[in-house]
PDB file of C-alpha atoms and ligand atoms in Angstrom:
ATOM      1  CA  UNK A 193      -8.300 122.543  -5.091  1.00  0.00           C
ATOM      2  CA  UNK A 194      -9.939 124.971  -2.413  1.00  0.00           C
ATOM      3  CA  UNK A 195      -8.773 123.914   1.631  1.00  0.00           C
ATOM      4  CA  UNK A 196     -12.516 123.297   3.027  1.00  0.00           C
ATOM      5  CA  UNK A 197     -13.290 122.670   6.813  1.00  0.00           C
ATOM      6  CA  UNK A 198     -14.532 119.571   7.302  1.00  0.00           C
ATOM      7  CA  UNK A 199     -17.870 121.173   8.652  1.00  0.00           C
ATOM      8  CA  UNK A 200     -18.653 122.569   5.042  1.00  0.00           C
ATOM      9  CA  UNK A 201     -17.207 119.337   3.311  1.00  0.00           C
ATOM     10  CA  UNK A 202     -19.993 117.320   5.314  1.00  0.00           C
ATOM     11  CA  UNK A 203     -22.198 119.584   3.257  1.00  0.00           C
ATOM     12  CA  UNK A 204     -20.982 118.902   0.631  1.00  0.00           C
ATOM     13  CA  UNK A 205     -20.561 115.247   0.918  1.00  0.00           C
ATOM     14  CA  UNK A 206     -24.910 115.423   0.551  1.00  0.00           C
ATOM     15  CA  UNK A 207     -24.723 117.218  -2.325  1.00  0.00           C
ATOM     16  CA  UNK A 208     -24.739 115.149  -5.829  1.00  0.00           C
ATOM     17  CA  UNK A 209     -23.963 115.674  -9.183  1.00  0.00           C
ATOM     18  CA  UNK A 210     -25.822 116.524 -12.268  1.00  0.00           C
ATOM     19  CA  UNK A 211     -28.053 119.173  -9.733  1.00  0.00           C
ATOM     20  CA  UNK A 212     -28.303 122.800 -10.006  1.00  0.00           C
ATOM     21  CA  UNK A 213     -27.284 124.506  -6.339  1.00  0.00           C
ATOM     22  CA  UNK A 214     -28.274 127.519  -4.709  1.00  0.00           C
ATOM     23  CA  UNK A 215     -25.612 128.112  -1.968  1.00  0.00           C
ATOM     24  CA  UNK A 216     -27.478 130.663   0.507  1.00  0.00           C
ATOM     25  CA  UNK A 217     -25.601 132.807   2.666  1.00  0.00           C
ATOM     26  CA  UNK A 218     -23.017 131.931   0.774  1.00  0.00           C
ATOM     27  CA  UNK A 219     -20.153 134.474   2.407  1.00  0.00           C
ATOM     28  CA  UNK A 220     -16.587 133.185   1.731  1.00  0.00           C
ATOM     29  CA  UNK A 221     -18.144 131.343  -1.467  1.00  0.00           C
ATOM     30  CA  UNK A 222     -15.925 128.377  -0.220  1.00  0.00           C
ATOM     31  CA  UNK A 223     -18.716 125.611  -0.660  1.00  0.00           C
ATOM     32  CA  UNK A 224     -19.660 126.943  -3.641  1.00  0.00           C
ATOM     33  CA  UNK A 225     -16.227 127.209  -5.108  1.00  0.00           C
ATOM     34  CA  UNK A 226     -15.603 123.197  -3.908  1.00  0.00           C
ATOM     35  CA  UNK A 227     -19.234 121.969  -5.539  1.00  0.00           C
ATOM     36  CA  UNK A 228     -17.594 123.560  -8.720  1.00  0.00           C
ATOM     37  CA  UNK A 229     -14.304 121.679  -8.719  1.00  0.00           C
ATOM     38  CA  UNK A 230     -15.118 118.659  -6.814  1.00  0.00           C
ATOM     39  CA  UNK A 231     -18.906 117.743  -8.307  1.00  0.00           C
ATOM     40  CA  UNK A 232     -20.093 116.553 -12.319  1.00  0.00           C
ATOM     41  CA  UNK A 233     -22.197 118.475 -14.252  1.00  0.00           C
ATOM     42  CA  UNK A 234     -23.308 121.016 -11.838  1.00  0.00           C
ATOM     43  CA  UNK A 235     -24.807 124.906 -11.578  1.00  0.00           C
ATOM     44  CA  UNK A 236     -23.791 127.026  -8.716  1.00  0.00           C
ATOM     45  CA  UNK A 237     -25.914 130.380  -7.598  1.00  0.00           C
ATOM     46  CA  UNK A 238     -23.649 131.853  -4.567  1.00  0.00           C
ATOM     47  CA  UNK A 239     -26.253 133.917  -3.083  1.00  0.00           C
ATOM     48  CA  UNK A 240     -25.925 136.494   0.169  1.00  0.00           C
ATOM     49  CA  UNK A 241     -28.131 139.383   1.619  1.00  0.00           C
ATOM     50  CA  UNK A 242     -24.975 141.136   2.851  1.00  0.00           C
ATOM     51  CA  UNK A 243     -22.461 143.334  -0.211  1.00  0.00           C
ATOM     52  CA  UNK A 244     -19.249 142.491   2.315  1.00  0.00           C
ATOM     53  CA  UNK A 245     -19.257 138.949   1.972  1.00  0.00           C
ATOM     54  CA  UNK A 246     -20.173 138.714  -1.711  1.00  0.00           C
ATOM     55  CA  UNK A 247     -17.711 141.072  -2.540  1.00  0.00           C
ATOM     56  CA  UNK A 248     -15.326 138.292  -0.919  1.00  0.00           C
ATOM     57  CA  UNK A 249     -17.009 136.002  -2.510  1.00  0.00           C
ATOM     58  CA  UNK A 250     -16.409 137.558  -5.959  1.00  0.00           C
ATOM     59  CA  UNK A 251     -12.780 137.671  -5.156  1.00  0.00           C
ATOM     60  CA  UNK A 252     -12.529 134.245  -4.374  1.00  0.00           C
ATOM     61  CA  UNK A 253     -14.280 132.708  -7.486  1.00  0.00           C
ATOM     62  CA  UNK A 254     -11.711 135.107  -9.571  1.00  0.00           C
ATOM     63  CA  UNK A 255      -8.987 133.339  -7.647  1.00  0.00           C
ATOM     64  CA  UNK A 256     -10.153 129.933  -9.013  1.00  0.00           C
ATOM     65  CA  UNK A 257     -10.869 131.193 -12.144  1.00  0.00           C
ATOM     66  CA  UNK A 258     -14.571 130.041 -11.652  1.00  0.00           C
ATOM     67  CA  UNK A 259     -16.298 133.848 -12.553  1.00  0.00           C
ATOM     68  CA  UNK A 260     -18.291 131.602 -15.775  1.00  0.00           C
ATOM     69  CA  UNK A 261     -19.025 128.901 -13.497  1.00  0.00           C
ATOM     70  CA  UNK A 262     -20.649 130.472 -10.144  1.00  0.00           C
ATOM     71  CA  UNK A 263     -23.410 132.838 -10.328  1.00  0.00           C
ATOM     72  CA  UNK A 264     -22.953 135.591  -7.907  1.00  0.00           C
ATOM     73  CA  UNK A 265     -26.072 136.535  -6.377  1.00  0.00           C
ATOM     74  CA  UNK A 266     -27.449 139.249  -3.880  1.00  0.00           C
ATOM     75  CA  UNK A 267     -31.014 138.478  -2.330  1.00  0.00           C
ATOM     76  CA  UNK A 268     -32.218 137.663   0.846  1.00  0.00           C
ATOM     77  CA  UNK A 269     -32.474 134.100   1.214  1.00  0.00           C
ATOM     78  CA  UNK A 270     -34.464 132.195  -1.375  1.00  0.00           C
ATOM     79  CA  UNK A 271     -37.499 134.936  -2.624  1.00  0.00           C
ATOM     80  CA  UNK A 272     -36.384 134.316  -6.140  1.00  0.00           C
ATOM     81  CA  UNK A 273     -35.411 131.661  -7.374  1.00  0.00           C
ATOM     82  CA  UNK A 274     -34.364 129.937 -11.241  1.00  0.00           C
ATOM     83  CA  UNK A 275     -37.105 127.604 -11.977  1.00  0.00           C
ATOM     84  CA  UNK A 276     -34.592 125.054 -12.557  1.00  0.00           C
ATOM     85  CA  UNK A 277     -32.782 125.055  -9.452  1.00  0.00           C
ATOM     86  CA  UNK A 278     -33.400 121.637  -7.644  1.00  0.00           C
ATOM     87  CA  UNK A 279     -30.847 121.970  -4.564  1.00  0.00           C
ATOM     88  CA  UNK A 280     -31.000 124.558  -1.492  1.00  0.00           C
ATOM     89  CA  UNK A 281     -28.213 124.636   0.659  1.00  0.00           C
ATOM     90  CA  UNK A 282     -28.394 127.105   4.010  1.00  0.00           C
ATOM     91  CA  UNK A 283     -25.154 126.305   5.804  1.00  0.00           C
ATOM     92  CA  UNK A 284     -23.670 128.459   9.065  1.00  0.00           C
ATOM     93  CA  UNK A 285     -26.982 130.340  10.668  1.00  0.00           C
ATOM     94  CA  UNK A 286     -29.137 129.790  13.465  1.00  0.00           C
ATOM     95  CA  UNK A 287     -32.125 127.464  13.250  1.00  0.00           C
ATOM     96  CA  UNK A 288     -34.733 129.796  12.906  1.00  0.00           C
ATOM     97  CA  UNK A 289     -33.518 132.179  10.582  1.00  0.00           C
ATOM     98  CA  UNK A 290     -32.782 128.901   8.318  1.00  0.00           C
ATOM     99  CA  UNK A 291     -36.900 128.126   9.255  1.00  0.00           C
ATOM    100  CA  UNK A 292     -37.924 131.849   7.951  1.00  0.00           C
ATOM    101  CA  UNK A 293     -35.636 131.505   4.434  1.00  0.00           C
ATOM    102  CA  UNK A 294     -37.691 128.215   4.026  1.00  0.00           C
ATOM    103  CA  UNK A 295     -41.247 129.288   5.036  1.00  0.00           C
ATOM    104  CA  UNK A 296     -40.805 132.516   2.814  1.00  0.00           C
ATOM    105  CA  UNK A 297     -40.841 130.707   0.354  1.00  0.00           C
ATOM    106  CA  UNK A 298     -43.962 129.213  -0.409  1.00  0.00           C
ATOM    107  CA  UNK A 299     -43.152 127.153  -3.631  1.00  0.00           C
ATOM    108  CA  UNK A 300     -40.932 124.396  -3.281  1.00  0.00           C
ATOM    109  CA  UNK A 301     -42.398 122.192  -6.231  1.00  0.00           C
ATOM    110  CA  UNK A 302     -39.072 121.883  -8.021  1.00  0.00           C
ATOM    111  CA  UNK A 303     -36.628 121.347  -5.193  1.00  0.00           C
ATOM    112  CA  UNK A 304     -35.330 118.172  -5.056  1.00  0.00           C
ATOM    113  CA  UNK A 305     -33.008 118.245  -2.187  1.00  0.00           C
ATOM    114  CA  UNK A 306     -32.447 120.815   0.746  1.00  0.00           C
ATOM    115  CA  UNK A 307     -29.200 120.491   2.622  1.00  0.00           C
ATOM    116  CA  UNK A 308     -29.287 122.639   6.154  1.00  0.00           C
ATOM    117  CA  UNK A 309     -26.688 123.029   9.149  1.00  0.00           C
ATOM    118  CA  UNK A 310     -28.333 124.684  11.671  1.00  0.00           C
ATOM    119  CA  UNK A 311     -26.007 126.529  14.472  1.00  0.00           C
ATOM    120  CA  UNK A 312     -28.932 126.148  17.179  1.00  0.00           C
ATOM    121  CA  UNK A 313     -32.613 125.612  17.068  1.00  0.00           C
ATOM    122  CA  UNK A 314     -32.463 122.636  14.966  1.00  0.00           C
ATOM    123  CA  UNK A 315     -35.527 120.940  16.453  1.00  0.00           C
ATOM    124  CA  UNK A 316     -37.275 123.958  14.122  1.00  0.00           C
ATOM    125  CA  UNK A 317     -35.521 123.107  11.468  1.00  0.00           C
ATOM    126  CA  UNK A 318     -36.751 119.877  11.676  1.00  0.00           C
ATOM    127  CA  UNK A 319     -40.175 120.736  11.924  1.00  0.00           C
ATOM    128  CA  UNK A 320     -39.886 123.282   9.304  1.00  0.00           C
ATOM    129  CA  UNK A 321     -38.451 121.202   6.858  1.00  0.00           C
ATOM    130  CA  UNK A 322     -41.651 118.201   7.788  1.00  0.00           C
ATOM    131  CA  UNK A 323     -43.973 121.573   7.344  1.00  0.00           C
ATOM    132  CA  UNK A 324     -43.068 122.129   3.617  1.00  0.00           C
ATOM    133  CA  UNK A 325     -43.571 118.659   2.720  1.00  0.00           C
ATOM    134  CA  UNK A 326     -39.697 117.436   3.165  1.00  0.00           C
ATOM    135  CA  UNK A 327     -38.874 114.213   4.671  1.00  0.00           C
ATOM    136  CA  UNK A 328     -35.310 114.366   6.772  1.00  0.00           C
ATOM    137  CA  UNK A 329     -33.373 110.675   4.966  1.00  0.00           C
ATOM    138  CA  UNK A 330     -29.698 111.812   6.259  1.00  0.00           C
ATOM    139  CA  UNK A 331     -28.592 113.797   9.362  1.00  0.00           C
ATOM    140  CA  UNK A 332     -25.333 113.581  10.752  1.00  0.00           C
ATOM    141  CA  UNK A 333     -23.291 114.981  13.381  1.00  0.00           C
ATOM    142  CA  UNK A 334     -19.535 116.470  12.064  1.00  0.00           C
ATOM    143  CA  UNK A 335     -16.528 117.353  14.707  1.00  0.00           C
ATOM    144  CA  UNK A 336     -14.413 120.355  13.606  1.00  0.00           C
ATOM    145  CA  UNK A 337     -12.006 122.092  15.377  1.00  0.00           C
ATOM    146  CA  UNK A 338     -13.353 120.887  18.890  1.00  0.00           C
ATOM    147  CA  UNK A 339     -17.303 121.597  18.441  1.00  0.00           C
ATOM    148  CA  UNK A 340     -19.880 119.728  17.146  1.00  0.00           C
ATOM    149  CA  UNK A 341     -22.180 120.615  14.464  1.00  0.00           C
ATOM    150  CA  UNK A 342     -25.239 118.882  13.050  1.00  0.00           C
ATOM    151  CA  UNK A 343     -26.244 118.607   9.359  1.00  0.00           C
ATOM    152  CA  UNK A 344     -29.109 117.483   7.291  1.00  0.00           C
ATOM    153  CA  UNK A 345     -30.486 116.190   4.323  1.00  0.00           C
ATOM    154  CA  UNK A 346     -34.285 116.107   3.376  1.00  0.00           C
ATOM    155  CA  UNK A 347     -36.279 115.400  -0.039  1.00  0.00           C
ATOM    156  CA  UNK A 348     -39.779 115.481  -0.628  1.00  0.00           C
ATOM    157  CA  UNK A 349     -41.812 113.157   1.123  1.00  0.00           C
ATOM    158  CA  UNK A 350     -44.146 112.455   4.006  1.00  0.00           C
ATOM    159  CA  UNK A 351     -43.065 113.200   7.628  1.00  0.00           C
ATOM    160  CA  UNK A 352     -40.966 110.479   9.060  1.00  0.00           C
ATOM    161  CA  UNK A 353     -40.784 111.161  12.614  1.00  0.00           C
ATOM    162  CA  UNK A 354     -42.040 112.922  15.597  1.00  0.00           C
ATOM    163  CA  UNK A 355     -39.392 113.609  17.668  1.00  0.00           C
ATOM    164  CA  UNK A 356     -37.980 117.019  16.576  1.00  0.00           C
ATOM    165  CA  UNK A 357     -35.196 116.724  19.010  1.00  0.00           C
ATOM    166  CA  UNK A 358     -33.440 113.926  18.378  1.00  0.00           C
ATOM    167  CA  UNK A 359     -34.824 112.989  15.042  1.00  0.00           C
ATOM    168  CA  UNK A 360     -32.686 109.920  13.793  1.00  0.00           C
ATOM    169  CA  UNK A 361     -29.758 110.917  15.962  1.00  0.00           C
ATOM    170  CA  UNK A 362     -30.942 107.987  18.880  1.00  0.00           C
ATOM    171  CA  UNK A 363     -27.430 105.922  18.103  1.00  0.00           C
ATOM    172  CA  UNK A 364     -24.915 107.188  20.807  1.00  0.00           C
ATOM    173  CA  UNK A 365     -21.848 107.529  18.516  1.00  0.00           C
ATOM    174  CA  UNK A 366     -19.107 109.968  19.987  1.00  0.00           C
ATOM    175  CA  UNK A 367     -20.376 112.852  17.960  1.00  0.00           C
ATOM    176  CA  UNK A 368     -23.735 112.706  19.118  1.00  0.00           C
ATOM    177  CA  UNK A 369     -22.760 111.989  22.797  1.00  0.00           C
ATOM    178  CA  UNK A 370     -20.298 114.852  22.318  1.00  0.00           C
ATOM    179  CA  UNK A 371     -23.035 117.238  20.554  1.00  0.00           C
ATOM    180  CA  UNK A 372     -25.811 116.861  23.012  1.00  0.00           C
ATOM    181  CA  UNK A 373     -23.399 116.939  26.227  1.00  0.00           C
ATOM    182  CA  UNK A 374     -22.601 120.092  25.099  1.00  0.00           C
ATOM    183  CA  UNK A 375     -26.031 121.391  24.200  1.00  0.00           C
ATOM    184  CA  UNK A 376     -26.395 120.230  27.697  1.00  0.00           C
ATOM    185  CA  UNK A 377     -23.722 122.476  29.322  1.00  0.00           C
ATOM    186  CA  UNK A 378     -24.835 125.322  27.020  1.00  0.00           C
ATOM    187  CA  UNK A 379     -28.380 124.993  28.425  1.00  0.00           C
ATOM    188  CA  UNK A 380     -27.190 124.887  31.635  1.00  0.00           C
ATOM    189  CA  UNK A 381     -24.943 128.060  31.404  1.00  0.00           C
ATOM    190  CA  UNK A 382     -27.954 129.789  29.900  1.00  0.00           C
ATOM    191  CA  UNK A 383     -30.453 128.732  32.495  1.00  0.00           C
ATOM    192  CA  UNK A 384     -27.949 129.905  35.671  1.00  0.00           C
ATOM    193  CA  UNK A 385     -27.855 133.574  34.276  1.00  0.00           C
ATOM    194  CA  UNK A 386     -31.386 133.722  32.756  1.00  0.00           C
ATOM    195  CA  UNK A 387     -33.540 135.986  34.538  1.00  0.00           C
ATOM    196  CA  UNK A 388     -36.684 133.966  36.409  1.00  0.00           C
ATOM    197  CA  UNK A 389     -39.179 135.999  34.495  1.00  0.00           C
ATOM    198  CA  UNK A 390     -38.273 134.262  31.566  1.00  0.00           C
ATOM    199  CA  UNK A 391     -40.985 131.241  32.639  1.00  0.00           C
ATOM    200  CA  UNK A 392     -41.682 130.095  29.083  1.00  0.00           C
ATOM    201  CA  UNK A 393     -37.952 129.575  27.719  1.00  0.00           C
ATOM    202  CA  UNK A 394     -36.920 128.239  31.169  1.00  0.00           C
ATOM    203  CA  UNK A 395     -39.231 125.598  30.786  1.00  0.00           C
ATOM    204  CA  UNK A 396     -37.980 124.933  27.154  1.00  0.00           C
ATOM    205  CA  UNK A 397     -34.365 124.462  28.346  1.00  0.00           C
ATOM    206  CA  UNK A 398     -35.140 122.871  31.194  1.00  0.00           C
ATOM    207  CA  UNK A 399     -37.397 120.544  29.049  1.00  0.00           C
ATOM    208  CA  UNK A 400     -34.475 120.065  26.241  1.00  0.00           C
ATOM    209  CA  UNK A 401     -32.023 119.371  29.842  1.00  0.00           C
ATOM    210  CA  UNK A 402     -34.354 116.293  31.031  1.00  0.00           C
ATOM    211  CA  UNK A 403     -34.383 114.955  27.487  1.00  0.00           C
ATOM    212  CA  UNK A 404     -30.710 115.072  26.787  1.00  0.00           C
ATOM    213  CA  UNK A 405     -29.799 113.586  30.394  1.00  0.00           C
ATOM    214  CA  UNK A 406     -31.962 110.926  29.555  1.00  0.00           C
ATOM    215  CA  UNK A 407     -30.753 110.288  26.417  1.00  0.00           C
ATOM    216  CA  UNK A 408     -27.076 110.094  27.564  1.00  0.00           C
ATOM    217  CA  UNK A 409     -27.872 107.832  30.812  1.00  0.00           C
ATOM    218  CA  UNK A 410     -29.883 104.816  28.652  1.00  0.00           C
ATOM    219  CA  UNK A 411     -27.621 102.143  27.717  1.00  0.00           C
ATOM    220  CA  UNK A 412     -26.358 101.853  23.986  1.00  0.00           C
ATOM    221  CA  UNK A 413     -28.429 100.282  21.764  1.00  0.00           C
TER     222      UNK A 413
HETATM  223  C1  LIG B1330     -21.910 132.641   9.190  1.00  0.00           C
HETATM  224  S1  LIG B1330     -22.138 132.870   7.507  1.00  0.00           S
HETATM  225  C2  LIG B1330     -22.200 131.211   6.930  1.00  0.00           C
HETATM  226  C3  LIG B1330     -21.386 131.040   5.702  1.00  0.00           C
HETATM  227  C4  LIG B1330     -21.383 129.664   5.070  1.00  0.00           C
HETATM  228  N1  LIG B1330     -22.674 129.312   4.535  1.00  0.00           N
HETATM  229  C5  LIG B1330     -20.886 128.610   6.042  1.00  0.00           C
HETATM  230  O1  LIG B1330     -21.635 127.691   6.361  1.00  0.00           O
HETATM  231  O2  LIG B1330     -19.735 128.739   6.475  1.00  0.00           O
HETATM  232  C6  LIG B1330     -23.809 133.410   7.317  1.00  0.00           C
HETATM  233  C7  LIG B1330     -24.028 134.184   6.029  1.00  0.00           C
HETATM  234  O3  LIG B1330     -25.444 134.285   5.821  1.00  0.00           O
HETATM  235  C8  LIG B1330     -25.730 135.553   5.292  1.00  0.00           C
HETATM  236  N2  LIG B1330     -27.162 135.807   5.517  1.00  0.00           N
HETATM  237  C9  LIG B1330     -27.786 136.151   6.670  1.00  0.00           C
HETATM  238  N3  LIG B1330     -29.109 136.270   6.475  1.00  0.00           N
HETATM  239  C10 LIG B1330     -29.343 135.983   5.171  1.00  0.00           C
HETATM  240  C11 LIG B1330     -30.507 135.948   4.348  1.00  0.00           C
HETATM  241  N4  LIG B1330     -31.721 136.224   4.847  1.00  0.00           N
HETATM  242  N5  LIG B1330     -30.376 135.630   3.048  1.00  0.00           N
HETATM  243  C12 LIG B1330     -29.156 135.354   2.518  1.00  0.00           C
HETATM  244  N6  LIG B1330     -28.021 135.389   3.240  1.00  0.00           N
HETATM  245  C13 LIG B1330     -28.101 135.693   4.540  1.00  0.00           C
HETATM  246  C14 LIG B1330     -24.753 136.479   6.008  1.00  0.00           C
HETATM  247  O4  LIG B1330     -24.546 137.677   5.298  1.00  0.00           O
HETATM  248  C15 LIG B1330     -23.497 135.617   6.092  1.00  0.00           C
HETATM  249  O5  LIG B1330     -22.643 135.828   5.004  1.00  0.00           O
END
């Protein structure tokens, strides 16, 4: 069986069986290539705007032998899509490129399940996701390799919260202590060498700063 990170087996870990999978921005293939081996009765599109990385791709599902299994596609993110495809994962890109592969796409009737993992920006994702009708029911964060990454799973359904931010993440486990301390820092780094001029993102770091210290100072609940 394919080696997977434990970021991209997180992802996986959301994903069921019996569903049909679009894997977008699928690179390496990796994810795809595990669904396939690890996951019942599933379809696999491994879909990429870029020829390097599905070329790699390619090679890898020859590797495993899985060439009749995983459909190979090139398209930017998810402007066409099989009628019968009921799962979109986005795995590995920032938060509102993730947003823009979503909104493009204006029919969503069939999905049943969108898996994301934002790299920054998630509080769009969030939204986003509440936008297009999609209700967030599992977000976790995952520890790899010393940094902290956030994933999510939503289905259809009626907006469940407000906060963006934080969504459902208000329990202080280790991961999300250790995610939002370094948002923190990373904030902070930004803010010392952004220029003043820059009054409108200031304020959105600054705002995102007084949140997180906030959240890390209350007591445990
Ligand atoms: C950093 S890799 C992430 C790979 C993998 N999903 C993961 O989580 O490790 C991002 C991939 O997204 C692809 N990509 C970027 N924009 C895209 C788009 N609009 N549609 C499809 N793929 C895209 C890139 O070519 C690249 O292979």
């Amino acid at each position: 069986m394919i080696n997977l990170n434990t970021r991209l087996q997180a992802v996986a870990s959301l994903i069921s069986d019996n569903s049909y999978i679009i894997d977008v921005g699928c690179d390496h293939a990796l994810l795809s290539i595990y669904l396939v081996q690890t996951k019942k009765n599933i379809k696999v599109i491994a879909s990429d705007i870029n020829d390097n990385p599905l070329e790699i791709a390619r090679e890898n599902i020859k590797k495993y032998k899985l060439e009749k299994k995983i459909q190979v596609l090139k398209q930017d993110g998810i402007k066409n899509l099989d009628k019968a495809v009921d799962t979109i994962v986005i795995s590995g890109m920032g938060g509102i490129l993730i947003s823009k592969i979503l909104s493009d796409r204006q029919d969503l009737k069939n999905i049943k399940k969108i898996i994301v993992s934002p790299n920054n920006d998630f509080p769009i994702v969030r939204k986003t996701l509440m936008k297009l009708g999609f209700t967030i029911k599992d977000e976790k964060i995952i520890l790899d390799r010393g940094k902290a990454y956030l994933v999510l799973k939503s289905v259809p359904g009626k907006k469940n919260y407000h906060d963006y931010f934080f969504g459902t993440l208000s329990n202080k486990s280790l991961e999300t202590i250790y995610y939002y301390t370094n948002l923190l820092n990373t904030n902070t780094n930004i803010l010392k060498s952004m220029p003043k001029k820059y009054i409108l993102k200031r304020l959105k770091l600054k705002f995102q700063n007084k949140k997180i210290k906030k959240f890390l100072l209350t007591s445990p609940k």
